[in-house]
Amino acid sequence: MHYSLCDMIADITQNSVEAGASKITVDCIQNPQSLNVTITDNGSGMSKATLERAKDPFYTDGTKHVGRKVGLGIPFLIQTAEETEGACDIQSTPGKGTTVFTRFNLENIDTPPVGNISNLFFGIITFPGDFDMDIHRADEHRHLEYRLNKNEIKDALEGDLESAASLTLLKQFLDSKEQGGSV
């Protein structure tokens, strides 16, 4: 089970990476009532039949995680959104990619905590793989809005998203963005 909404968002974003996406877009728009998240990728996509099976927690194609008998990311996402008066919609086309939209109702007592947004972005930007990522973050209540691009960040760090020094700078930068400042 995921502790926070950020854990669920990271899990679904990891699906995009594992689907071979070269471009991933994450929109994370928050207001006092809801957190709206849209994750779009140009990965392998799914047929309608595969998408329906992916909503079943007891289905896995066995290729992504050999030996695993369940796939819980999408089912947990849908269940959490729907059981807390939110919504979830997934559109996918084989060979073109997938879009996952989720609205989490932050006013429902059963909605998990949002979690640490800067840690979420740190984690998904540093997923291994050769992909670009655009992130759009807005929080209406805090009058906060910013955009990030993984390749621009990587260029600013001279191509290094692995050394302790670069990762420390990245974390400080993301923390400052989430606090409404700049580095």
JSON list of C-alpha atoms in Angstrom, two decimals:
[
{"chain": "A", "resi": 1, "resn": "MET", "atom": "CA", "xyz": [0.00, 0.00, 0.00]},
{"chain": "A", "resi": 2, "resn": "HIS", "atom": "CA", "xyz": [1.22, 3.49, -0.79]},
{"chain": "A", "resi": 3, "resn": "TYR", "atom": "CA", "xyz": [1.72, 5.86, 2.08]},
{"chain": "A", "resi": 4, "resn": "SER", "atom": "CA", "xyz": [1.09, 9.05, 0.10]},
{"chain": "A", "resi": 5, "resn": "LEU", "atom": "CA", "xyz": [-0.33, 10.32, -3.17]},
{"chain": "A", "resi": 6, "resn": "CYS", "atom": "CA", "xyz": [3.24, 11.11, -4.24]},
{"chain": "A", "resi": 7, "resn": "ASP", "atom": "CA", "xyz": [4.06, 7.39, -3.96]},
{"chain": "A", "resi": 8, "resn": "MET", "atom": "CA", "xyz": [1.21, 6.59, -6.36]},
{"chain": "A", "resi": 9, "resn": "ILE", "atom": "CA", "xyz": [2.30, 9.30, -8.80]},
{"chain": "A", "resi": 10, "resn": "ALA", "atom": "CA", "xyz": [5.87, 7.96, -8.77]},
{"chain": "A", "resi": 11, "resn": "ASP", "atom": "CA", "xyz": [4.60, 4.44, -9.42]},
{"chain": "A", "resi": 12, "resn": "ILE", "atom": "CA", "xyz": [2.53, 5.50, -12.43]},
{"chain": "A", "resi": 13, "resn": "THR", "atom": "CA", "xyz": [5.40, 7.62, -13.77]},
{"chain": "A", "resi": 14, "resn": "GLN", "atom": "CA", "xyz": [7.71, 4.62, -13.45]},
{"chain": "A", "resi": 15, "resn": "ASN", "atom": "CA", "xyz": [5.23, 2.70, -15.65]},
{"chain": "A", "resi": 16, "resn": "SER", "atom": "CA", "xyz": [5.87, 5.31, -18.36]},
{"chain": "A", "resi": 17, "resn": "VAL", "atom": "CA", "xyz": [9.62, 4.82, -18.11]},
{"chain": "A", "resi": 18, "resn": "GLU", "atom": "CA", "xyz": [9.23, 1.05, -18.21]},
{"chain": "A", "resi": 19, "resn": "ALA", "atom": "CA", "xyz": [6.94, 1.36, -21.27]},
{"chain": "A", "resi": 20, "resn": "GLY", "atom": "CA", "xyz": [9.89, 2.81, -23.19]},
{"chain": "A", "resi": 21, "resn": "ALA", "atom": "CA", "xyz": [8.71, 6.42, -23.27]},
{"chain": "A", "resi": 22, "resn": "SER", "atom": "CA", "xyz": [11.20, 8.94, -24.58]},
{"chain": "A", "resi": 23, "resn": "LYS", "atom": "CA", "xyz": [9.00, 11.85, -23.47]},
{"chain": "A", "resi": 24, "resn": "ILE", "atom": "CA", "xyz": [6.96, 12.03, -20.26]},
{"chain": "A", "resi": 25, "resn": "THR", "atom": "CA", "xyz": [4.88, 14.98, -19.09]},
{"chain": "A", "resi": 26, "resn": "VAL", "atom": "CA", "xyz": [3.70, 15.32, -15.50]},
{"chain": "A", "resi": 27, "resn": "ASP", "atom": "CA", "xyz": [1.16, 18.00, -14.57]},
{"chain": "A", "resi": 28, "resn": "CYS", "atom": "CA", "xyz": [0.56, 18.35, -10.83]},
{"chain": "A", "resi": 29, "resn": "ILE", "atom": "CA", "xyz": [-2.06, 21.02, -10.19]},
{"chain": "A", "resi": 30, "resn": "GLN", "atom": "CA", "xyz": [-3.31, 21.58, -6.66]},
{"chain": "A", "resi": 31, "resn": "ASN", "atom": "CA", "xyz": [-5.94, 23.74, -5.01]},
{"chain": "A", "resi": 32, "resn": "PRO", "atom": "CA", "xyz": [-7.38, 23.48, -1.49]},
{"chain": "A", "resi": 33, "resn": "GLN", "atom": "CA", "xyz": [-10.00, 20.95, -2.63]},
{"chain": "A", "resi": 34, "resn": "SER", "atom": "CA", "xyz": [-8.07, 18.69, -5.02]},
{"chain": "A", "resi": 35, "resn": "LEU", "atom": "CA", "xyz": [-4.82, 17.50, -6.51]},
{"chain": "A", "resi": 36, "resn": "ASN", "atom": "CA", "xyz": [-5.13, 16.93, -10.25]},
{"chain": "A", "resi": 37, "resn": "VAL", "atom": "CA", "xyz": [-2.38, 14.87, -11.81]},
{"chain": "A", "resi": 38, "resn": "THR", "atom": "CA", "xyz": [-1.95, 14.09, -15.50]},
{"chain": "A", "resi": 39, "resn": "ILE", "atom": "CA", "xyz": [0.87, 11.85, -16.67]},
{"chain": "A", "resi": 40, "resn": "THR", "atom": "CA", "xyz": [1.32, 11.56, -20.44]},
{"chain": "A", "resi": 41, "resn": "ASP", "atom": "CA", "xyz": [3.90, 9.48, -22.25]},
{"chain": "A", "resi": 42, "resn": "ASN", "atom": "CA", "xyz": [4.81, 8.35, -25.75]},
{"chain": "A", "resi": 43, "resn": "GLY", "atom": "CA", "xyz": [5.63, 4.81, -24.62]},
{"chain": "A", "resi": 44, "resn": "SER", "atom": "CA", "xyz": [4.37, 1.51, -25.96]},
{"chain": "A", "resi": 45, "resn": "GLY", "atom": "CA", "xyz": [0.75, 2.15, -24.96]},
{"chain": "A", "resi": 46, "resn": "MET", "atom": "CA", "xyz": [-1.86, -0.54, -24.34]},
{"chain": "A", "resi": 47, "resn": "SER", "atom": "CA", "xyz": [-4.74, -2.02, -26.27]},
{"chain": "A", "resi": 48, "resn": "LYS", "atom": "CA", "xyz": [-8.23, -1.60, -24.78]},
{"chain": "A", "resi": 49, "resn": "ALA", "atom": "CA", "xyz": [-8.14, -5.24, -23.63]},
{"chain": "A", "resi": 50, "resn": "THR", "atom": "CA", "xyz": [-4.73, -4.84, -21.97]},
{"chain": "A", "resi": 51, "resn": "LEU", "atom": "CA", "xyz": [-5.83, -1.61, -20.29]},
{"chain": "A", "resi": 52, "resn": "GLU", "atom": "CA", "xyz": [-8.89, -3.34, -18.86]},
{"chain": "A", "resi": 53, "resn": "ARG", "atom": "CA", "xyz": [-6.72, -6.19, -17.56]},
{"chain": "A", "resi": 54, "resn": "ALA", "atom": "CA", "xyz": [-4.24, -3.67, -16.08]},
{"chain": "A", "resi": 55, "resn": "LYS", "atom": "CA", "xyz": [-7.08, -2.39, -13.86]},
{"chain": "A", "resi": 56, "resn": "ASP", "atom": "CA", "xyz": [-7.30, -5.86, -12.29]},
{"chain": "A", "resi": 57, "resn": "PRO", "atom": "CA", "xyz": [-4.91, -6.22, -9.32]},
{"chain": "A", "resi": 58, "resn": "PHE", "atom": "CA", "xyz": [-4.44, -9.91, -10.08]},
{"chain": "A", "resi": 59, "resn": "TYR", "atom": "CA", "xyz": [-3.18, -9.31, -13.61]},
{"chain": "A", "resi": 60, "resn": "THR", "atom": "CA", "xyz": [0.37, -8.81, -14.78]},
{"chain": "A", "resi": 61, "resn": "ASP", "atom": "CA", "xyz": [1.85, -9.66, -18.13]},
{"chain": "A", "resi": 62, "resn": "GLY", "atom": "CA", "xyz": [4.86, -11.16, -16.35]},
{"chain": "A", "resi": 63, "resn": "THR", "atom": "CA", "xyz": [7.38, -9.36, -18.55]},
{"chain": "A", "resi": 64, "resn": "LYS", "atom": "CA", "xyz": [8.02, -6.18, -16.58]},
{"chain": "A", "resi": 65, "resn": "HIS", "atom": "CA", "xyz": [8.55, -8.00, -13.28]},
{"chain": "A", "resi": 66, "resn": "VAL", "atom": "CA", "xyz": [9.27, -11.64, -14.03]},
{"chain": "A", "resi": 67, "resn": "GLY", "atom": "CA", "xyz": [7.64, -13.96, -11.52]},
{"chain": "A", "resi": 68, "resn": "ARG", "atom": "CA", "xyz": [5.30, -11.33, -10.09]},
{"chain": "A", "resi": 69, "resn": "LYS", "atom": "CA", "xyz": [1.69, -12.49, -9.97]},
{"chain": "A", "resi": 70, "resn": "VAL", "atom": "CA", "xyz": [0.00, -9.13, -9.32]},
{"chain": "A", "resi": 71, "resn": "GLY", "atom": "CA", "xyz": [0.16, -5.57, -10.61]},
{"chain": "A", "resi": 72, "resn": "LEU", "atom": "CA", "xyz": [-1.18, -3.13, -8.04]},
{"chain": "A", "resi": 73, "resn": "GLY", "atom": "CA", "xyz": [-0.16, 0.36, -9.20]},
{"chain": "A", "resi": 74, "resn": "ILE", "atom": "CA", "xyz": [-3.06, 1.17, -11.49]},
{"chain": "A", "resi": 75, "resn": "PRO", "atom": "CA", "xyz": [-5.70, -0.65, -9.37]},
{"chain": "A", "resi": 76, "resn": "PHE", "atom": "CA", "xyz": [-4.56, 1.18, -6.19]},
{"chain": "A", "resi": 77, "resn": "LEU", "atom": "CA", "xyz": [-4.59, 4.51, -8.04]},
{"chain": "A", "resi": 78, "resn": "ILE", "atom": "CA", "xyz": [-8.13, 3.97, -9.32]},
{"chain": "A", "resi": 79, "resn": "GLN", "atom": "CA", "xyz": [-9.40, 2.65, -5.99]},
{"chain": "A", "resi": 80, "resn": "THR", "atom": "CA", "xyz": [-7.89, 5.51, -4.00]},
{"chain": "A", "resi": 81, "resn": "ALA", "atom": "CA", "xyz": [-9.29, 8.16, -6.32]},
{"chain": "A", "resi": 82, "resn": "GLU", "atom": "CA", "xyz": [-12.77, 6.68, -6.65]},
{"chain": "A", "resi": 83, "resn": "GLU", "atom": "CA", "xyz": [-13.26, 5.71, -3.00]},
{"chain": "A", "resi": 84, "resn": "THR", "atom": "CA", "xyz": [-12.38, 9.22, -1.86]},
{"chain": "A", "resi": 85, "resn": "GLU", "atom": "CA", "xyz": [-14.76, 11.03, -4.24]},
{"chain": "A", "resi": 86, "resn": "GLY", "atom": "CA", "xyz": [-12.09, 11.68, -6.84]},
{"chain": "A", "resi": 87, "resn": "ALA", "atom": "CA", "xyz": [-11.73, 10.37, -10.38]},
{"chain": "A", "resi": 88, "resn": "CYS", "atom": "CA", "xyz": [-9.33, 8.47, -12.59]},
{"chain": "A", "resi": 89, "resn": "ASP", "atom": "CA", "xyz": [-9.27, 8.11, -16.37]},
{"chain": "A", "resi": 90, "resn": "ILE", "atom": "CA", "xyz": [-6.71, 6.26, -18.47]},
{"chain": "A", "resi": 91, "resn": "GLN", "atom": "CA", "xyz": [-6.44, 6.60, -22.24]},
{"chain": "A", "resi": 92, "resn": "SER", "atom": "CA", "xyz": [-3.93, 4.51, -24.16]},
{"chain": "A", "resi": 93, "resn": "THR", "atom": "CA", "xyz": [-3.13, 3.69, -27.77]},
{"chain": "A", "resi": 94, "resn": "PRO", "atom": "CA", "xyz": [-0.73, 0.90, -28.74]},
{"chain": "A", "resi": 95, "resn": "GLY", "atom": "CA", "xyz": [2.46, 2.36, -30.21]},
{"chain": "A", "resi": 96, "resn": "LYS", "atom": "CA", "xyz": [1.52, 5.93, -29.28]},
{"chain": "A", "resi": 97, "resn": "GLY", "atom": "CA", "xyz": [1.44, 6.12, -25.50]},
{"chain": "A", "resi": 98, "resn": "THR", "atom": "CA", "xyz": [-0.73, 6.56, -22.46]},
{"chain": "A", "resi": 99, "resn": "THR", "atom": "CA", "xyz": [-2.36, 9.40, -20.53]},
{"chain": "A", "resi": 100, "resn": "VAL", "atom": "CA", "xyz": [-3.41, 8.90, -16.92]},
{"chain": "A", "resi": 101, "resn": "PHE", "atom": "CA", "xyz": [-5.56, 11.61, -15.33]},
{"chain": "A", "resi": 102, "resn": "THR", "atom": "CA", "xyz": [-6.35, 11.44, -11.64]},
{"chain": "A", "resi": 103, "resn": "ARG", "atom": "CA", "xyz": [-8.22, 13.88, -9.41]},
{"chain": "A", "resi": 104, "resn": "PHE", "atom": "CA", "xyz": [-7.69, 13.32, -5.71]},
{"chain": "A", "resi": 105, "resn": "ASN", "atom": "CA", "xyz": [-10.25, 14.89, -3.38]},
{"chain": "A", "resi": 106, "resn": "LEU", "atom": "CA", "xyz": [-8.13, 16.50, -0.66]},
{"chain": "A", "resi": 107, "resn": "GLU", "atom": "CA", "xyz": [-11.22, 17.26, 1.43]},
{"chain": "A", "resi": 108, "resn": "ASN", "atom": "CA", "xyz": [-12.10, 13.59, 1.90]},
{"chain": "A", "resi": 109, "resn": "ILE", "atom": "CA", "xyz": [-10.85, 12.29, 5.25]},
{"chain": "A", "resi": 110, "resn": "ASP", "atom": "CA", "xyz": [-9.82, 8.98, 3.67]},
{"chain": "A", "resi": 111, "resn": "THR", "atom": "CA", "xyz": [-7.55, 10.54, 1.03]},
{"chain": "A", "resi": 112, "resn": "PRO", "atom": "CA", "xyz": [-3.92, 9.72, 1.83]},
{"chain": "A", "resi": 113, "resn": "PRO", "atom": "CA", "xyz": [-1.61, 12.68, 2.52]},
{"chain": "A", "resi": 114, "resn": "VAL", "atom": "CA", "xyz": [-0.16, 14.36, -0.56]},
{"chain": "A", "resi": 115, "resn": "GLY", "atom": "CA", "xyz": [3.40, 13.67, 0.55]},
{"chain": "A", "resi": 116, "resn": "ASN", "atom": "CA", "xyz": [6.58, 15.52, -0.32]},
{"chain": "A", "resi": 117, "resn": "ILE", "atom": "CA", "xyz": [6.29, 16.98, -3.84]},
{"chain": "A", "resi": 118, "resn": "SER", "atom": "CA", "xyz": [9.96, 17.96, -4.15]},
{"chain": "A", "resi": 119, "resn": "ASN", "atom": "CA", "xyz": [10.99, 14.41, -3.19]},
{"chain": "A", "resi": 120, "resn": "LEU", "atom": "CA", "xyz": [8.53, 13.08, -5.80]},
{"chain": "A", "resi": 121, "resn": "PHE", "atom": "CA", "xyz": [10.07, 15.22, -8.54]},
{"chain": "A", "resi": 122, "resn": "PHE", "atom": "CA", "xyz": [13.59, 14.32, -7.40]},
{"chain": "A", "resi": 123, "resn": "GLY", "atom": "CA", "xyz": [12.73, 10.64, -7.62]},
{"chain": "A", "resi": 124, "resn": "ILE", "atom": "CA", "xyz": [11.07, 10.71, -11.03]},
{"chain": "A", "resi": 125, "resn": "ILE", "atom": "CA", "xyz": [13.67, 12.97, -12.64]},
{"chain": "A", "resi": 126, "resn": "THR", "atom": "CA", "xyz": [16.41, 10.58, -11.52]},
{"chain": "A", "resi": 127, "resn": "PHE", "atom": "CA", "xyz": [14.71, 7.37, -12.67]},
{"chain": "A", "resi": 128, "resn": "PRO", "atom": "CA", "xyz": [17.25, 5.48, -14.76]},
{"chain": "A", "resi": 129, "resn": "GLY", "atom": "CA", "xyz": [16.69, 5.60, -18.50]},
{"chain": "A", "resi": 130, "resn": "ASP", "atom": "CA", "xyz": [17.07, 7.77, -21.55]},
{"chain": "A", "resi": 131, "resn": "PHE", "atom": "CA", "xyz": [13.92, 9.91, -21.51]},
{"chain": "A", "resi": 132, "resn": "ASP", "atom": "CA", "xyz": [13.02, 13.56, -21.30]},
{"chain": "A", "resi": 133, "resn": "MET", "atom": "CA", "xyz": [10.45, 14.81, -18.82]},
{"chain": "A", "resi": 134, "resn": "ASP", "atom": "CA", "xyz": [8.46, 18.02, -18.50]},
{"chain": "A", "resi": 135, "resn": "ILE", "atom": "CA", "xyz": [6.94, 18.81, -15.12]},
{"chain": "A", "resi": 136, "resn": "HIS", "atom": "CA", "xyz": [4.33, 21.49, -14.51]},
{"chain": "A", "resi": 137, "resn": "ARG", "atom": "CA", "xyz": [3.52, 22.22, -10.88]},
{"chain": "A", "resi": 138, "resn": "ALA", "atom": "CA", "xyz": [0.96, 24.67, -9.61]},
{"chain": "A", "resi": 139, "resn": "ASP", "atom": "CA", "xyz": [-0.56, 25.18, -6.17]},
{"chain": "A", "resi": 140, "resn": "GLU", "atom": "CA", "xyz": [-3.34, 27.74, -6.27]},
{"chain": "A", "resi": 141, "resn": "HIS", "atom": "CA", "xyz": [-3.58, 28.10, -2.48]},
{"chain": "A", "resi": 142, "resn": "ARG", "atom": "CA", "xyz": [0.14, 28.88, -2.14]},
{"chain": "A", "resi": 143, "resn": "HIS", "atom": "CA", "xyz": [0.30, 31.02, -5.32]},
{"chain": "A", "resi": 144, "resn": "LEU", "atom": "CA", "xyz": [3.01, 28.71, -6.59]},
{"chain": "A", "resi": 145, "resn": "GLU", "atom": "CA", "xyz": [3.71, 27.71, -10.18]},
{"chain": "A", "resi": 146, "resn": "TYR", "atom": "CA", "xyz": [6.80, 26.45, -11.96]},
{"chain": "A", "resi": 147, "resn": "ARG", "atom": "CA", "xyz": [7.95, 24.25, -14.83]},
{"chain": "A", "resi": 148, "resn": "LEU", "atom": "CA", "xyz": [10.88, 21.88, -15.00]},
{"chain": "A", "resi": 149, "resn": "ASN", "atom": "CA", "xyz": [12.54, 19.99, -17.83]},
{"chain": "A", "resi": 150, "resn": "LYS", "atom": "CA", "xyz": [14.77, 17.00, -17.09]},
{"chain": "A", "resi": 151, "resn": "ASN", "atom": "CA", "xyz": [17.16, 17.63, -20.00]},
{"chain": "A", "resi": 152, "resn": "GLU", "atom": "CA", "xyz": [17.60, 21.30, -19.03]},
{"chain": "A", "resi": 153, "resn": "ILE", "atom": "CA", "xyz": [18.34, 20.28, -15.45]},
{"chain": "A", "resi": 154, "resn": "LYS", "atom": "CA", "xyz": [20.78, 17.64, -16.67]},
{"chain": "A", "resi": 155, "resn": "ASP", "atom": "CA", "xyz": [22.51, 20.23, -18.88]},
{"chain": "A", "resi": 156, "resn": "ALA", "atom": "CA", "xyz": [22.78, 22.65, -15.94]},
{"chain": "A", "resi": 157, "resn": "LEU", "atom": "CA", "xyz": [24.41, 19.85, -13.95]},
{"chain": "A", "resi": 158, "resn": "GLU", "atom": "CA", "xyz": [26.82, 19.21, -16.85]},
{"chain": "A", "resi": 159, "resn": "GLY", "atom": "CA", "xyz": [25.13, 15.92, -17.74]},
{"chain": "A", "resi": 160, "resn": "ASP", "atom": "CA", "xyz": [25.51, 14.52, -14.25]},
{"chain": "A", "resi": 161, "resn": "LEU", "atom": "CA", "xyz": [22.43, 13.13, -12.50]},
{"chain": "A", "resi": 162, "resn": "GLU", "atom": "CA", "xyz": [24.39, 10.59, -10.47]},
{"chain": "A", "resi": 163, "resn": "SER", "atom": "CA", "xyz": [27.10, 12.18, -8.33]},
{"chain": "A", "resi": 164, "resn": "ALA", "atom": "CA", "xyz": [26.36, 13.12, -4.75]},
{"chain": "A", "resi": 165, "resn": "ALA", "atom": "CA", "xyz": [27.22, 16.77, -5.45]},
{"chain": "A", "resi": 166, "resn": "SER", "atom": "CA", "xyz": [24.83, 17.02, -8.41]},
{"chain": "A", "resi": 167, "resn": "LEU", "atom": "CA", "xyz": [22.06, 15.18, -6.59]},
{"chain": "A", "resi": 168, "resn": "THR", "atom": "CA", "xyz": [22.45, 17.51, -3.61]},
{"chain": "A", "resi": 169, "resn": "LEU", "atom": "CA", "xyz": [22.16, 20.55, -5.89]},
{"chain": "A", "resi": 170, "resn": "LEU", "atom": "CA", "xyz": [19.12, 19.04, -7.60]},
{"chain": "A", "resi": 171, "resn": "LYS", "atom": "CA", "xyz": [17.42, 18.39, -4.25]},
{"chain": "A", "resi": 172, "resn": "GLN", "atom": "CA", "xyz": [18.14, 21.93, -3.04]},
{"chain": "A", "resi": 173, "resn": "PHE", "atom": "CA", "xyz": [16.80, 23.36, -6.31]},
{"chain": "A", "resi": 174, "resn": "LEU", "atom": "CA", "xyz": [13.58, 21.32, -6.15]},
{"chain": "A", "resi": 175, "resn": "ASP", "atom": "CA", "xyz": [13.05, 22.20, -2.47]},
{"chain": "A", "resi": 176, "resn": "SER", "atom": "CA", "xyz": [13.47, 25.91, -3.30]},
{"chain": "A", "resi": 177, "resn": "LYS", "atom": "CA", "xyz": [10.96, 25.68, -6.18]},
{"chain": "A", "resi": 178, "resn": "GLU", "atom": "CA", "xyz": [8.40, 24.03, -3.92]},
{"chain": "A", "resi": 179, "resn": "GLN", "atom": "CA", "xyz": [8.98, 26.75, -1.32]},
{"chain": "A", "resi": 180, "resn": "GLY", "atom": "CA", "xyz": [8.37, 29.43, -3.94]},
{"chain": "A", "resi": 181, "resn": "GLY", "atom": "CA", "xyz": [11.96, 30.59, -4.30]},
{"chain": "A", "resi": 182, "resn": "SER", "atom": "CA", "xyz": [14.81, 30.08, -6.67]},
{"chain": "A", "resi": 183, "resn": "VAL", "atom": "CA", "xyz": [18.43, 28.99, -6.37]}
]
